[in-house]
PDB file of C-alpha atoms in Angstrom:
ATOM      1  CA  MET A   3     -28.999  96.537  -3.195  1.00 40.00           C
ATOM      2  CA  GLU A   4     -30.947  97.368  -6.348  1.00 40.00           C
ATOM      3  CA  SER A   5     -31.253  93.681  -7.222  1.00 51.00           C
ATOM      4  CA  ASP A   6     -32.636  93.041  -3.724  1.00 56.00           C
ATOM      5  CA  LEU A   7     -35.285  95.707  -4.310  1.00 51.00           C
ATOM      6  CA  ALA A   8     -36.153  94.277  -7.716  1.00 58.00           C
ATOM      7  CA  GLN A   9     -36.449  90.807  -6.212  1.00 65.00           C
ATOM      8  CA  ARG A  10     -38.702  92.193  -3.470  1.00 62.00           C
ATOM      9  CA  ASP A  11     -40.980  93.644  -6.147  1.00 65.00           C
ATOM     10  CA  VAL A  12     -41.330  90.181  -7.681  1.00 71.00           C
ATOM     11  CA  ILE A  13     -41.517  87.869  -4.663  1.00 89.00           C
ATOM     12  CA  GLY A  14     -42.504  90.215  -1.840  1.00 92.00           C
ATOM     13  CA  VAL A  15     -40.906  90.389   1.594  1.00 94.00           C
ATOM     14  CA  GLN A  16     -40.412  87.434   3.941  1.00 94.00           C
ATOM     15  CA  ASP A  17     -41.565  89.378   6.999  1.00 94.00           C
ATOM     16  CA  ALA A  18     -44.587  91.662   6.751  1.00 94.00           C
ATOM     17  CA  VAL A  19     -43.162  93.988   9.409  1.00 93.00           C
ATOM     18  CA  LEU A  20     -40.728  95.115   6.687  1.00 92.00           C
ATOM     19  CA  LEU A  21     -43.509  96.342   4.387  1.00 93.00           C
ATOM     20  CA  GLU A  22     -43.461 100.051   3.622  1.00 89.00           C
ATOM     21  CA  ASP A  23     -46.918 100.584   5.151  1.00 90.00           C
ATOM     22  CA  ILE A  24     -47.579  97.943   7.777  1.00 83.00           C
ATOM     23  CA  HIS A  25     -51.096  99.278   8.352  1.00 90.00           C
ATOM     24  CA  SER A  26     -52.252  98.827   4.749  1.00 92.00           C
ATOM     25  CA  GLU A  27     -54.340  95.706   4.204  1.00 93.00           C
ATOM     26  CA  SER A  28     -53.977  95.978   0.412  1.00 93.00           C
ATOM     27  CA  ILE A  29     -50.169  96.102   0.621  1.00 94.00           C
ATOM     28  CA  PHE A  30     -50.188  93.101   2.960  1.00 95.00           C
ATOM     29  CA  ILE A  31     -52.452  91.080   0.632  1.00 94.00           C
ATOM     30  CA  ASP A  32     -50.375  92.128  -2.392  1.00 94.00           C
ATOM     31  CA  ASN A  33     -47.263  90.832  -0.640  1.00 95.00           C
ATOM     32  CA  LEU A  34     -48.941  87.487   0.079  1.00 95.00           C
ATOM     33  CA  GLU A  35     -50.094  87.237  -3.545  1.00 94.00           C
ATOM     34  CA  LYS A  36     -46.572  87.902  -4.873  1.00 94.00           C
ATOM     35  CA  ARG A  37     -45.146  85.200  -2.639  1.00 94.00           C
ATOM     36  CA  PHE A  38     -47.948  82.769  -3.493  1.00 94.00           C
ATOM     37  CA  LYS A  39     -47.293  83.174  -7.239  1.00 93.00           C
ATOM     38  CA  GLU A  40     -43.674  82.119  -6.585  1.00 93.00           C
ATOM     39  CA  ASN A  41     -44.802  79.091  -4.497  1.00 92.00           C
ATOM     40  CA  LEU A  42     -43.607  80.854  -1.339  1.00 93.00           C
ATOM     41  CA  ILE A  43     -46.551  79.969   0.880  1.00 94.00           C
ATOM     42  CA  TYR A  44     -45.016  81.079   4.194  1.00 95.00           C
ATOM     43  CA  THR A  45     -44.637  84.675   5.372  1.00 96.00           C
ATOM     44  CA  TYR A  46     -43.750  85.999   8.824  1.00 95.00           C
ATOM     45  CA  ILE A  47     -45.349  88.817  10.719  1.00 94.00           C
ATOM     46  CA  GLY A  48     -42.638  89.111  13.333  1.00 92.00           C
ATOM     47  CA  PRO A  49     -42.647  85.752  15.181  1.00 89.00           C
ATOM     48  CA  VAL A  50     -46.008  84.724  13.674  1.00 92.00           C
ATOM     49  CA  LEU A  51     -46.081  82.496  10.590  1.00 94.00           C
ATOM     50  CA  ILE A  52     -48.778  82.960   7.941  1.00 93.00           C
ATOM     51  CA  SER A  53     -49.368  80.106   5.504  1.00 92.00           C
ATOM     52  CA  VAL A  54     -51.408  80.310   2.313  1.00 91.00           C
ATOM     53  CA  ASN A  55     -52.804  76.994   1.061  1.00 89.00           C
ATOM     54  CA  PRO A  56     -51.164  76.307  -2.313  1.00 88.00           C
ATOM     55  CA  TYR A  57     -53.868  73.788  -3.318  1.00 86.00           C
ATOM     56  CA  LYS A  58     -51.113  71.627  -4.777  1.00 87.00           C
ATOM     57  CA  GLU A  59     -48.244  69.533  -3.520  1.00 86.00           C
ATOM     58  CA  LEU A  60     -44.959  71.374  -3.005  1.00 85.00           C
ATOM     59  CA  SER A  61     -41.579  69.813  -2.269  1.00 82.00           C
ATOM     60  CA  THR A  62     -41.087  71.814   0.911  1.00 83.00           C
ATOM     61  CA  TYR A  63     -41.345  68.984   3.441  1.00 86.00           C
ATOM     62  CA  ASP A  64     -38.500  66.598   2.563  1.00 88.00           C
ATOM     63  CA  ALA A  65     -35.598  65.487   4.769  1.00 90.00           C
ATOM     64  CA  GLY A  66     -33.257  68.043   3.199  1.00 91.00           C
ATOM     65  CA  THR A  67     -35.597  70.866   4.150  1.00 90.00           C
ATOM     66  CA  VAL A  68     -35.831  69.553   7.711  1.00 90.00           C
ATOM     67  CA  GLU A  69     -32.030  69.666   7.978  1.00 92.00           C
ATOM     68  CA  LYS A  70     -31.887  73.191   6.514  1.00 92.00           C
ATOM     69  CA  TYR A  71     -34.021  74.437   9.425  1.00 92.00           C
ATOM     70  CA  ARG A  72     -32.455  72.376  12.211  1.00 92.00           C
ATOM     71  CA  ASN A  73     -30.628  74.394  14.887  1.00 90.00           C
ATOM     72  CA  VAL A  74     -30.590  77.706  13.018  1.00 90.00           C
ATOM     73  CA  ASN A  75     -31.822  81.103  14.119  1.00 88.00           C
ATOM     74  CA  PHE A  76     -35.478  81.730  13.239  1.00 86.00           C
ATOM     75  CA  TYR A  77     -34.685  84.571  10.823  1.00 88.00           C
ATOM     76  CA  GLU A  78     -31.565  83.059   9.211  1.00 90.00           C
ATOM     77  CA  VAL A  79     -33.669  80.952   6.857  1.00 91.00           C
ATOM     78  CA  PRO A  80     -36.789  81.727   4.809  1.00 92.00           C
ATOM     79  CA  PRO A  81     -40.161  81.447   6.574  1.00 94.00           C
ATOM     80  CA  HIS A  82     -41.293  77.860   7.082  1.00 94.00           C
ATOM     81  CA  VAL A  83     -43.287  75.804   9.550  1.00 93.00           C
ATOM     82  CA  PHE A  84     -40.056  73.903  10.308  1.00 93.00           C
ATOM     83  CA  ALA A  85     -38.486  77.138  11.610  1.00 94.00           C
ATOM     84  CA  VAL A  86     -41.374  77.608  14.030  1.00 93.00           C
ATOM     85  CA  SER A  87     -41.278  74.008  15.239  1.00 92.00           C
ATOM     86  CA  ASP A  88     -37.483  73.908  15.593  1.00 92.00           C
ATOM     87  CA  THR A  89     -37.466  77.181  17.538  1.00 91.00           C
ATOM     88  CA  ALA A  90     -40.173  75.858  19.874  1.00 92.00           C
ATOM     89  CA  LEU A  91     -38.337  72.547  20.371  1.00 92.00           C
ATOM     90  CA  ARG A  92     -35.024  74.262  21.150  1.00 92.00           C
ATOM     91  CA  ALA A  93     -36.718  76.643  23.630  1.00 91.00           C
ATOM     92  CA  MET A  94     -38.461  73.721  25.298  1.00 92.00           C
ATOM     93  CA  ARG A  95     -35.218  71.745  25.621  1.00 93.00           C
ATOM     94  CA  GLY A  96     -32.769  74.573  26.299  1.00 93.00           C
ATOM     95  CA  GLU A  97     -34.868  76.872  28.450  1.00 93.00           C
ATOM     96  CA  HIS A  98     -37.152  74.217  29.925  1.00 91.00           C
ATOM     97  CA  ALA A  99     -40.020  76.478  28.909  1.00 87.00           C
ATOM     98  CA  ASP A 100     -43.415  75.245  27.810  1.00 91.00           C
ATOM     99  CA  GLN A 101     -44.260  76.066  24.205  1.00 89.00           C
ATOM    100  CA  CYS A 102     -47.531  76.445  22.353  1.00 88.00           C
ATOM    101  CA  ILE A 103     -48.089  76.480  18.597  1.00 87.00           C
ATOM    102  CA  LEU A 104     -51.516  77.649  17.512  1.00 85.00           C
ATOM    103  CA  ILE A 105     -52.752  76.493  14.128  1.00 84.00           C
ATOM    104  CA  SER A 106     -55.821  78.262  12.863  1.00 83.00           C
ATOM    105  CA  GLY A 107     -57.525  78.150   9.522  1.00 77.00           C
ATOM    106  CA  MET A 108     -60.663  78.761   7.595  1.00 69.00           C
ATOM    107  CA  LEU A 109     -62.607  76.346   5.459  1.00 59.00           C
ATOM    108  CA  SER A 110     -63.966  77.554   2.174  1.00 56.00           C
ATOM    109  CA  PRO A 111     -67.664  76.946   1.389  1.00 53.00           C
ATOM    110  CA  ILE A 112     -66.608  74.267  -1.106  1.00 49.00           C
ATOM    111  CA  HIS A 113     -64.837  72.285   1.621  1.00 45.00           C
ATOM    112  CA  MET A 114     -67.866  72.541   3.871  1.00 44.00           C
ATOM    113  CA  LEU A 115     -70.045  70.991   1.162  1.00 44.00           C
ATOM    114  CA  ILE A 116     -67.781  67.988   0.631  1.00 41.00           C
TER     115      ILE A 116
END
């Protein structure tokens, strides 16, 4: 258990609902920064996925990663866009329920100038 706590101090928590103070913006941002420094660009807030642009290429989109997230429970694997998409696909097929994935982002002033 102590090693889990030490690891949390280094890489943050995978789901922001597990933060000690879920109402603290600074704690939330600190968690994202810890994860970002470890190239962990995805973090959940419950069923919502937050992604921080790494501004570099990461090897998180290969065929092996796709298989890791195929047909597993949403929270059994670390946060990833593949978990969201696989969960939506399985709900659409299994429950015959329409699904919607909202992708939202913000452009920096530099991107707007280019």
